PDB file of C-alpha atoms in Angstrom:
ATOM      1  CA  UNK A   1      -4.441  24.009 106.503  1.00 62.00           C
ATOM      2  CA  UNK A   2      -5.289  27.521 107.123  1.00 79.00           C
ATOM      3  CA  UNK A   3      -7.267  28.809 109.775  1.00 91.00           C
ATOM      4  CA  UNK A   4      -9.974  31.320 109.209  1.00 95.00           C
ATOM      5  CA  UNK A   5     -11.204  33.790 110.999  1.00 97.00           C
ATOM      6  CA  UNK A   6     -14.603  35.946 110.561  1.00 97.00           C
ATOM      7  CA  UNK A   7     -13.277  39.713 109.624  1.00 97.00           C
ATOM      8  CA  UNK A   8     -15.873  42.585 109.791  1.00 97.00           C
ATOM      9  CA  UNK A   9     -15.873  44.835 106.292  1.00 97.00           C
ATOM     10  CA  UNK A  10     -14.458  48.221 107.810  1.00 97.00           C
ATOM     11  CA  UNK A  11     -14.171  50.562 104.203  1.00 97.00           C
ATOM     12  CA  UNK A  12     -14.426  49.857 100.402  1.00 97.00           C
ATOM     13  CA  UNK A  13     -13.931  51.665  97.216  1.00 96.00           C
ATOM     14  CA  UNK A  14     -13.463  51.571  93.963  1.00 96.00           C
ATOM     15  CA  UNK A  15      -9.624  51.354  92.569  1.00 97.00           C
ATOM     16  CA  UNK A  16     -10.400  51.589  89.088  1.00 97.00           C
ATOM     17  CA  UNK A  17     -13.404  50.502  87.308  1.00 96.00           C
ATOM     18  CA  UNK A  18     -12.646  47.282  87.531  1.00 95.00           C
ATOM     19  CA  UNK A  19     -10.734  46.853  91.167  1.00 96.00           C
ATOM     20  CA  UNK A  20     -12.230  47.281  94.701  1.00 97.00           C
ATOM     21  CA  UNK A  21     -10.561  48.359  97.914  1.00 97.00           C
ATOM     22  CA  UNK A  22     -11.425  46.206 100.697  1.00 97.00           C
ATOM     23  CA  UNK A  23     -10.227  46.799 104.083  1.00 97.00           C
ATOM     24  CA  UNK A  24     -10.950  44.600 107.486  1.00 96.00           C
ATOM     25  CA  UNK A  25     -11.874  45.693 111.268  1.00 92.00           C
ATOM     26  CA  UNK A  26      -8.937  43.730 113.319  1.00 94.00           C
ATOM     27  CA  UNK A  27     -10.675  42.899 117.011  1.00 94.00           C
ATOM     28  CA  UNK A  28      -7.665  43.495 119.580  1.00 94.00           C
ATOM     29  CA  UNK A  29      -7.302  40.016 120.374  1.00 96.00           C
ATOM     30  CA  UNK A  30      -6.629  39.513 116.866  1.00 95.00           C
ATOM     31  CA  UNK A  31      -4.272  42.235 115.938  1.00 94.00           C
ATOM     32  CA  UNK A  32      -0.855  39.911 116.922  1.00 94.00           C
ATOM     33  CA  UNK A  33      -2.315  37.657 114.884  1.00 94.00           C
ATOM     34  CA  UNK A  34      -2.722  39.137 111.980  1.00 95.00           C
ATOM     35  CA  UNK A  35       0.282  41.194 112.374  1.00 93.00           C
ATOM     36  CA  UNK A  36       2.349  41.315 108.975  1.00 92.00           C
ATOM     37  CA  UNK A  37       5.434  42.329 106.635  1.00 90.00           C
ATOM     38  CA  UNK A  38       5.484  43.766 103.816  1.00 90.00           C
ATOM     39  CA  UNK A  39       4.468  41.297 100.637  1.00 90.00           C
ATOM     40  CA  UNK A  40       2.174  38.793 102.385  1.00 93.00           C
ATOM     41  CA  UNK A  41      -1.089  37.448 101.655  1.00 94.00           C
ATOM     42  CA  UNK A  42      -4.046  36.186 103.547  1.00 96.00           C
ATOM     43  CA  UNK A  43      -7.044  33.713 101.461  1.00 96.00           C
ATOM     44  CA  UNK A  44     -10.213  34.416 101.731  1.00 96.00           C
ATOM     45  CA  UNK A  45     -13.068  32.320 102.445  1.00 95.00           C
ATOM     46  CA  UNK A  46     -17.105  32.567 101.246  1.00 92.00           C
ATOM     47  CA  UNK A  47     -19.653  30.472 100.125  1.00 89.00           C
ATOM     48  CA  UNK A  48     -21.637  32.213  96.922  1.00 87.00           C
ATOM     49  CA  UNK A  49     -24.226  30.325  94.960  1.00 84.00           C
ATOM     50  CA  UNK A  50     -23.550  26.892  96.810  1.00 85.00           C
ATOM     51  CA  UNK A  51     -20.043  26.941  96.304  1.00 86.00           C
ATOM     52  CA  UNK A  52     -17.375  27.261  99.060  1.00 90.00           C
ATOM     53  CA  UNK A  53     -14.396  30.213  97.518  1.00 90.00           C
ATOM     54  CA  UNK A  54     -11.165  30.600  98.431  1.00 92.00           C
ATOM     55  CA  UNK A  55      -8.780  32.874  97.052  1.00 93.00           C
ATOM     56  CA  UNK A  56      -5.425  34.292  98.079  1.00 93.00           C
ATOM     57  CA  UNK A  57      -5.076  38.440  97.729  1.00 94.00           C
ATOM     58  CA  UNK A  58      -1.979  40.409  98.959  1.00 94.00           C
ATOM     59  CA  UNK A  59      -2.094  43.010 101.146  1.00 95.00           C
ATOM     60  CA  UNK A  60      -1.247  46.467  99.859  1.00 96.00           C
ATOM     61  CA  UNK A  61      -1.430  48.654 102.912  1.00 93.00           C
ATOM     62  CA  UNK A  62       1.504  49.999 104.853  1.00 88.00           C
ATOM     63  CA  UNK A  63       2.843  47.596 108.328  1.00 82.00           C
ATOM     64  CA  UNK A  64       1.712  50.489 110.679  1.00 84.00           C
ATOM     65  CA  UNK A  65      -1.793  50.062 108.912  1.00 82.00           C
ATOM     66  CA  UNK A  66      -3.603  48.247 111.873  1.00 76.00           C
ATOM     67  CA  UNK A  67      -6.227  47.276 109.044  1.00 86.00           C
ATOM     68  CA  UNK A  68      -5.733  44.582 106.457  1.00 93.00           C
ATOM     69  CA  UNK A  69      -6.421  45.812 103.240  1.00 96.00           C
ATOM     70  CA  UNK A  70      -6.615  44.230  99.876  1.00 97.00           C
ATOM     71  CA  UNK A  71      -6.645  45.027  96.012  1.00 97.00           C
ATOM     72  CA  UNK A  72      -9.104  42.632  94.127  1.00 96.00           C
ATOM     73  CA  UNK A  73      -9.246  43.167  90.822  1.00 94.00           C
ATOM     74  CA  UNK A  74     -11.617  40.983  88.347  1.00 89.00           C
ATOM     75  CA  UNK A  75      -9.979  38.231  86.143  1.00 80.00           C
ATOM     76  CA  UNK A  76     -11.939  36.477  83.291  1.00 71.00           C
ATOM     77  CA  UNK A  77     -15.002  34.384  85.394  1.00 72.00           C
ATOM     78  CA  UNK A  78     -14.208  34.926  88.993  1.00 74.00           C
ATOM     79  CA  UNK A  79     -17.465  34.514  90.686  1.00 84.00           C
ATOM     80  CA  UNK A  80     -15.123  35.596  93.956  1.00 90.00           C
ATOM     81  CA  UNK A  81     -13.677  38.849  92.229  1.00 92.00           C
ATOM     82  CA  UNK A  82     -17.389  39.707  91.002  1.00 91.00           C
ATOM     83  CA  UNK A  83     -18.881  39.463  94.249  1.00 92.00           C
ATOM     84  CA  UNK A  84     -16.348  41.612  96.183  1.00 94.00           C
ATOM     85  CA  UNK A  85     -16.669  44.282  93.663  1.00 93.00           C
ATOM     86  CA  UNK A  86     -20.795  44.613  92.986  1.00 92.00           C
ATOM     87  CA  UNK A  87     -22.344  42.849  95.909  1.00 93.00           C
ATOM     88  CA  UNK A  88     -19.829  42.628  98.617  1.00 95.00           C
ATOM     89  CA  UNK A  89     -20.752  45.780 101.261  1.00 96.00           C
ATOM     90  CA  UNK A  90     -19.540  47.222 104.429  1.00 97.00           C
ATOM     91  CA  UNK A  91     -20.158  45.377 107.706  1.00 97.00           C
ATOM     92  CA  UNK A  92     -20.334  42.309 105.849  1.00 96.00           C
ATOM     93  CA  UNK A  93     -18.596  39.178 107.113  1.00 96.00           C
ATOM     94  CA  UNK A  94     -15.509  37.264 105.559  1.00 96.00           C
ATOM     95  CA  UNK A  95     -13.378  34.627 106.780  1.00 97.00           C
ATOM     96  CA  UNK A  96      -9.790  35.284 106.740  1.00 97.00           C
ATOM     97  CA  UNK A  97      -6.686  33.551 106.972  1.00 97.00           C
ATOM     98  CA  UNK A  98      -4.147  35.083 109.029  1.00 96.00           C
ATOM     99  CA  UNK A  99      -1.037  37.029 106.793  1.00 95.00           C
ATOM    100  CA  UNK A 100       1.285  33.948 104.997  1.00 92.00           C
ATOM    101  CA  UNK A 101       4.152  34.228 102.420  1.00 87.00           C
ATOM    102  CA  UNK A 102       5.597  31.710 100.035  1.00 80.00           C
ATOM    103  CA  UNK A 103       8.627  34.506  99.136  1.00 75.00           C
ATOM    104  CA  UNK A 104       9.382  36.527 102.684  1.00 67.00           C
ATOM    105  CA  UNK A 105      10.443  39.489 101.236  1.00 75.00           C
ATOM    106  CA  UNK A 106      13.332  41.239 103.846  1.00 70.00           C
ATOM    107  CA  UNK A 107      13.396  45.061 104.791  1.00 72.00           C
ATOM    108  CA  UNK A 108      16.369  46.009 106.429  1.00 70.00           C
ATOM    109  CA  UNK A 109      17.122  49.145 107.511  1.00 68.00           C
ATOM    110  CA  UNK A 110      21.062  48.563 108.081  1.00 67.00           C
ATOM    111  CA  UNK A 111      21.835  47.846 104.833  1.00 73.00           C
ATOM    112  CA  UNK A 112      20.912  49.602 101.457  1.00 85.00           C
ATOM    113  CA  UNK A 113      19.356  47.683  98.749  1.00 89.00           C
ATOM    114  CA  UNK A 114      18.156  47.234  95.010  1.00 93.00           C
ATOM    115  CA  UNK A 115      14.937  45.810  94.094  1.00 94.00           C
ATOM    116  CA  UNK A 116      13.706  45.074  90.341  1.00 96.00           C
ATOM    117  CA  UNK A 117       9.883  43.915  90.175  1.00 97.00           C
ATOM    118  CA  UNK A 118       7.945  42.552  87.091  1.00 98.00           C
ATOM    119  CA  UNK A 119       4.321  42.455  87.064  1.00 97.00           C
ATOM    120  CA  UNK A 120       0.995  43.154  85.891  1.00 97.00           C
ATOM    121  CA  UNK A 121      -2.969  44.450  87.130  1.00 96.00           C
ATOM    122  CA  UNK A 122      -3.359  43.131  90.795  1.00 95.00           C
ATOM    123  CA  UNK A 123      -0.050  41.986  90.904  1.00 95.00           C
ATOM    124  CA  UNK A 124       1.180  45.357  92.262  1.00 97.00           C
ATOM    125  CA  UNK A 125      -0.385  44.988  95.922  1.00 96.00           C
ATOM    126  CA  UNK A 126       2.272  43.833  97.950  1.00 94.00           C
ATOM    127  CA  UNK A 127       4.657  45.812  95.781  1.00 96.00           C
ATOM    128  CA  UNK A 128       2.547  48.804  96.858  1.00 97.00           C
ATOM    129  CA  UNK A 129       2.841  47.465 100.816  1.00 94.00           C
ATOM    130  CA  UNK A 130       6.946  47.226 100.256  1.00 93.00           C
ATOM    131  CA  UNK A 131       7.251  50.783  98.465  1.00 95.00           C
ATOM    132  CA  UNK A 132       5.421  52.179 101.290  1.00 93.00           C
ATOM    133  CA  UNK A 133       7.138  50.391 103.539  1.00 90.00           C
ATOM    134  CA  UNK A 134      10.758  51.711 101.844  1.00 91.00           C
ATOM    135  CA  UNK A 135       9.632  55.155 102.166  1.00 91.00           C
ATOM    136  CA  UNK A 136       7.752  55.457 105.034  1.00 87.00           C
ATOM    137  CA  UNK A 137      10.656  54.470 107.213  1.00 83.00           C
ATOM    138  CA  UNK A 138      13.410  55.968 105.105  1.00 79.00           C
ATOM    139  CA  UNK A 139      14.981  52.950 104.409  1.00 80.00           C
ATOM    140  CA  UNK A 140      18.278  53.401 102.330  1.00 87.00           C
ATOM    141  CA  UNK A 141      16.878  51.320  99.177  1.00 91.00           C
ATOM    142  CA  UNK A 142      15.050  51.526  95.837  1.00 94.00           C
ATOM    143  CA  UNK A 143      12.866  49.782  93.663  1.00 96.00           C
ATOM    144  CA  UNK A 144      12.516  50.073  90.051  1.00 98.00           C
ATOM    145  CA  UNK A 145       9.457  48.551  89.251  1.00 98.00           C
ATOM    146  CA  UNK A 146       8.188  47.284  85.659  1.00 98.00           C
ATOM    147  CA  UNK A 147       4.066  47.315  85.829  1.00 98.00           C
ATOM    148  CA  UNK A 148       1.871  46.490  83.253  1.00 98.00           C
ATOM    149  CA  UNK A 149      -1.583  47.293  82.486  1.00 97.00           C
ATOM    150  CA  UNK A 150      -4.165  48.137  79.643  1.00 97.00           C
ATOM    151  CA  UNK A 151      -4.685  51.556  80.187  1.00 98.00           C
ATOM    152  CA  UNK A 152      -4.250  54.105  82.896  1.00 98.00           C
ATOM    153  CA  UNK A 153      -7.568  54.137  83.537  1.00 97.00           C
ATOM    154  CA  UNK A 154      -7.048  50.502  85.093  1.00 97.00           C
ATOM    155  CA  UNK A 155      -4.790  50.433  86.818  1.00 98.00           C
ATOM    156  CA  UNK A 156      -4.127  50.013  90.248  1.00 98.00           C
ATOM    157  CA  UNK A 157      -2.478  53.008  92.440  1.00 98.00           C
ATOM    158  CA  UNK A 158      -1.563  54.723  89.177  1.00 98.00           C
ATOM    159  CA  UNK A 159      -1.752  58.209  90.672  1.00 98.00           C
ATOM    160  CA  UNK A 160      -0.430  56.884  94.021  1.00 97.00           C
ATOM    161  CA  UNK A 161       2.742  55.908  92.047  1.00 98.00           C
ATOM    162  CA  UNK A 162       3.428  58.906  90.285  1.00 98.00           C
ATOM    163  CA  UNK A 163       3.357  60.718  92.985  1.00 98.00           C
ATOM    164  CA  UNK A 164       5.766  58.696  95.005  1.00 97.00           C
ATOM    165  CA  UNK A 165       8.331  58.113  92.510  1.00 97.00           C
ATOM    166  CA  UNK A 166       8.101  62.274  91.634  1.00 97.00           C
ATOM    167  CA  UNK A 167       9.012  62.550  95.892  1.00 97.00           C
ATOM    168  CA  UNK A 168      11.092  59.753  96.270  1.00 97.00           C
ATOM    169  CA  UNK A 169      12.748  59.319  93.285  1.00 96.00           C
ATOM    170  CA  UNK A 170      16.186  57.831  95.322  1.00 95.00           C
ATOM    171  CA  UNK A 171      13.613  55.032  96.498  1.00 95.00           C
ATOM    172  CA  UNK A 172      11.568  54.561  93.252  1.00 97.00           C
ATOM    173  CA  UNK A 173      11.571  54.290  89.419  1.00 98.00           C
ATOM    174  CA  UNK A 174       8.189  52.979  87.884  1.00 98.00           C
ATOM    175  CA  UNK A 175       8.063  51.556  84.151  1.00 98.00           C
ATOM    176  CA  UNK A 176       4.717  51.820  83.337  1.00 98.00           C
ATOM    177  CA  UNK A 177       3.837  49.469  80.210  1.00 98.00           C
ATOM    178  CA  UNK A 178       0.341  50.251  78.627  1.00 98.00           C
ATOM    179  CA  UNK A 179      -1.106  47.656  75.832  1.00 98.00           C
ATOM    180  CA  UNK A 180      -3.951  49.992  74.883  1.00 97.00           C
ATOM    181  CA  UNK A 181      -2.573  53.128  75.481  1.00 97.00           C
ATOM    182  CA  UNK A 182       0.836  55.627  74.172  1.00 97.00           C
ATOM    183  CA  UNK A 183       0.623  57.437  77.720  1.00 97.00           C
ATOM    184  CA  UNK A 184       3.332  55.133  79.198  1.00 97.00           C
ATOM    185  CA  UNK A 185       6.627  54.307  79.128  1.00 98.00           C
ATOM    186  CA  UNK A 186       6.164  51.707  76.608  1.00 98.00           C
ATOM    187  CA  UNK A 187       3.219  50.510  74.292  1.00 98.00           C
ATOM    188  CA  UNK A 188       2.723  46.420  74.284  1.00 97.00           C
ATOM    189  CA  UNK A 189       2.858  43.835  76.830  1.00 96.00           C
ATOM    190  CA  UNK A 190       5.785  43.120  79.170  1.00 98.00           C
ATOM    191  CA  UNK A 191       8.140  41.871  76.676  1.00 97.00           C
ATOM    192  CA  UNK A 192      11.746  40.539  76.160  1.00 97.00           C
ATOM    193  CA  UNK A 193      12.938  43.772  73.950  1.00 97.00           C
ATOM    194  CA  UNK A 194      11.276  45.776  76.771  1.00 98.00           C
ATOM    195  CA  UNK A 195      12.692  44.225  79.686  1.00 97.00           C
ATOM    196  CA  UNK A 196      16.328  44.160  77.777  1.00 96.00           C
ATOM    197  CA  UNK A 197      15.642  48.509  77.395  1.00 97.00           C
ATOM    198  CA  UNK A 198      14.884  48.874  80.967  1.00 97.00           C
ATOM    199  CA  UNK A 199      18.067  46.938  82.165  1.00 97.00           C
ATOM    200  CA  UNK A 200      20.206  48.612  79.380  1.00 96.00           C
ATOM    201  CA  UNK A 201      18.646  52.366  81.001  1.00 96.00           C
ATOM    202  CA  UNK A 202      19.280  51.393  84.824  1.00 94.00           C
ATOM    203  CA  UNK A 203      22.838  50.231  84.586  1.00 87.00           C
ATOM    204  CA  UNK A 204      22.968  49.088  88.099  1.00 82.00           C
ATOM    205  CA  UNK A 205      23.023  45.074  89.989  1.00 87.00           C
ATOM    206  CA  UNK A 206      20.130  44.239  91.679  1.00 94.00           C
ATOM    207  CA  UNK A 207      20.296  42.529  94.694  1.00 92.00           C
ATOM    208  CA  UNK A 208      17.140  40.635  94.301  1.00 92.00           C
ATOM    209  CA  UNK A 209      13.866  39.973  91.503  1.00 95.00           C
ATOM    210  CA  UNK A 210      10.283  39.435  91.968  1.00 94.00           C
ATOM    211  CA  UNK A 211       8.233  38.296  89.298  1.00 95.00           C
ATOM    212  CA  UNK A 212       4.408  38.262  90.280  1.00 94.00           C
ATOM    213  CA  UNK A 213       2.024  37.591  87.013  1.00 93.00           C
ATOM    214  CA  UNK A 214       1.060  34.733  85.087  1.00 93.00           C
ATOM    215  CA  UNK A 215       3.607  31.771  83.913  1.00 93.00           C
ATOM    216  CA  UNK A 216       4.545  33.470  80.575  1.00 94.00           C
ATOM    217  CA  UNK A 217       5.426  36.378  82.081  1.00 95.00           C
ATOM    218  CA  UNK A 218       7.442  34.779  84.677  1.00 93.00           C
ATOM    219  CA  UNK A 219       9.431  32.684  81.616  1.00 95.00           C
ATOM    220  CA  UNK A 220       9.730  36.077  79.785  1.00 95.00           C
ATOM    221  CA  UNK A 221      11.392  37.984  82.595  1.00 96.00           C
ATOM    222  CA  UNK A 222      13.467  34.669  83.716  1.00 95.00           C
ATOM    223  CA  UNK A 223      14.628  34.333  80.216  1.00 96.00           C
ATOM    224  CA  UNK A 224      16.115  37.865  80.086  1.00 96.00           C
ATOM    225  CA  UNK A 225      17.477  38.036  83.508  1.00 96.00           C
ATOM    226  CA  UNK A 226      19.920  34.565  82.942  1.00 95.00           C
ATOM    227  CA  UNK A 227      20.841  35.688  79.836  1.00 95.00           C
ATOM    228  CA  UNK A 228      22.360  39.273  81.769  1.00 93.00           C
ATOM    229  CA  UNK A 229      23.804  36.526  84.020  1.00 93.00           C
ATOM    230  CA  UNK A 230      21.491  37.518  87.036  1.00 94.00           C
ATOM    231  CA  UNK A 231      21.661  34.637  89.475  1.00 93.00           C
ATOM    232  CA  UNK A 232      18.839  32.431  89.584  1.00 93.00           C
ATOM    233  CA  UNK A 233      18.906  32.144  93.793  1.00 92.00           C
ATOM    234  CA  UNK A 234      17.885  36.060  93.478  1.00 92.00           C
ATOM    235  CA  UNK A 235      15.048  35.549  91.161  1.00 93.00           C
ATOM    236  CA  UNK A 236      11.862  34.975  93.564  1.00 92.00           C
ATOM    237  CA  UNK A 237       8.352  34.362  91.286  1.00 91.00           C
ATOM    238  CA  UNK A 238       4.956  34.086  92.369  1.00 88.00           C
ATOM    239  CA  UNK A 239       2.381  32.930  89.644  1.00 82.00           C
ATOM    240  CA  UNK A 240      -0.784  33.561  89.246  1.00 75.00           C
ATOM    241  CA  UNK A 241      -3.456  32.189  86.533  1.00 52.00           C
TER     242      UNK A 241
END
């Protein structure tokens, strides 16, 4: 069992119209605890309307980041998602779990690296923690990212990407895959003829997957990545309903 711990609301803002940025005051004799790597998570505690909630949200900032912060973006009925976007405010009061990881996800600076990622909407936070983390400390590795979305308009860190792939375009490559909109690199959901263009385009062996979405994505992906004979002990998933 997780233990919590009550985290002061330091900043917030709006990501898109439908995602917040919420970031958390770390009291010195917390920061070793909540110190963390690139792609964790922490859960979330609150009681709304009666109700104890718990969620799990990644963390998106950068290590050096002595804050916590975290994309939450809203998902069909998620009385959780809905409060932290219209009601939650600054100086309010959560209980938070310190960082965990079901996939560590390994940085290392001696030896040069290639990433693919698959995902879609909120999905992209600890993606955005790693990229930052590649660049920021010129580590000899890229990522070529697949993200999917509905529109620019939603989604998360869309400027924030372009820009960084346009800099760093040795450490990044982002496919951006629009269902309501022809201003991407594709038009429809993640699919199997999409996924089999991308590999086709990069030519190059990855030296490890992550898959962050819901199931069917995660089966999509899978299903195209065995069939280029991609080992399965490099294919790391995390699903999400």
């Amino acid at each position: 069992m997780a233990d919590f711990y009550p985290l002061k609301v330091k900043e917030k803002h709006l990501l898109t119209p439908e995602s917040v940025a919420i970031s958390f005051e770390i009291p010195d004799e917390l920061k070793e605890k909540f110190r963390f790597t690139p792609g964790q998570f922490v859960m979330l505690e609150k009681e709304i309307n009666g109700d104890k909630l718990r969620r799990y949200y990644s963390i998106f900032s950068d290590v050096d980041n002595a804050d916590i912060q975290l994309g939450i973006k809203l998902k069909g009925q998620d009385g959780f998602a809905d409060f932290a976007l219209r009601q939650l405010k600054v100086g309010d009061v959560l209980q938070v779990s310190a960082p965990m990881d079901d996939v560590p996800f390994q940085l290392d600076a001696a030896y040069k690296k290639n990433y693919l990622a698959i995902t879609i909407g909120s999905g992209i936070t600890p993606f955005y923690s790693i990229i930052q983390s590649i660049i920021k400390h010129r580590l000899d590795s890229r990522m070529v990212l697949v993200y999917g979305n509905h529109t620019p308009k939603l989604t998360m860190f869309y400027k924030e990407l372009q820009d960084l792939q346009s800099k760093y375009p040795q450490n990044l490559k982002v496919y951006f895959v629009f269902s309501e909109s022809t201003k991407g690199d594709y038009k429809n959901r993640i699919d199997e003829d999409i996924l089999e263009d991308i590999l086709r385009k990069e030519k190059q062996n990855f030296d490890a997957v992550y898959m962050i979405g819901p199931d069917d994505l995660k089966k999509k992906a899978a299903k195209v990545l065995l069939e280029h004979s991609f080992n399965s002990d490099i294919l790391h998933y995390r699903v999400y309903s």
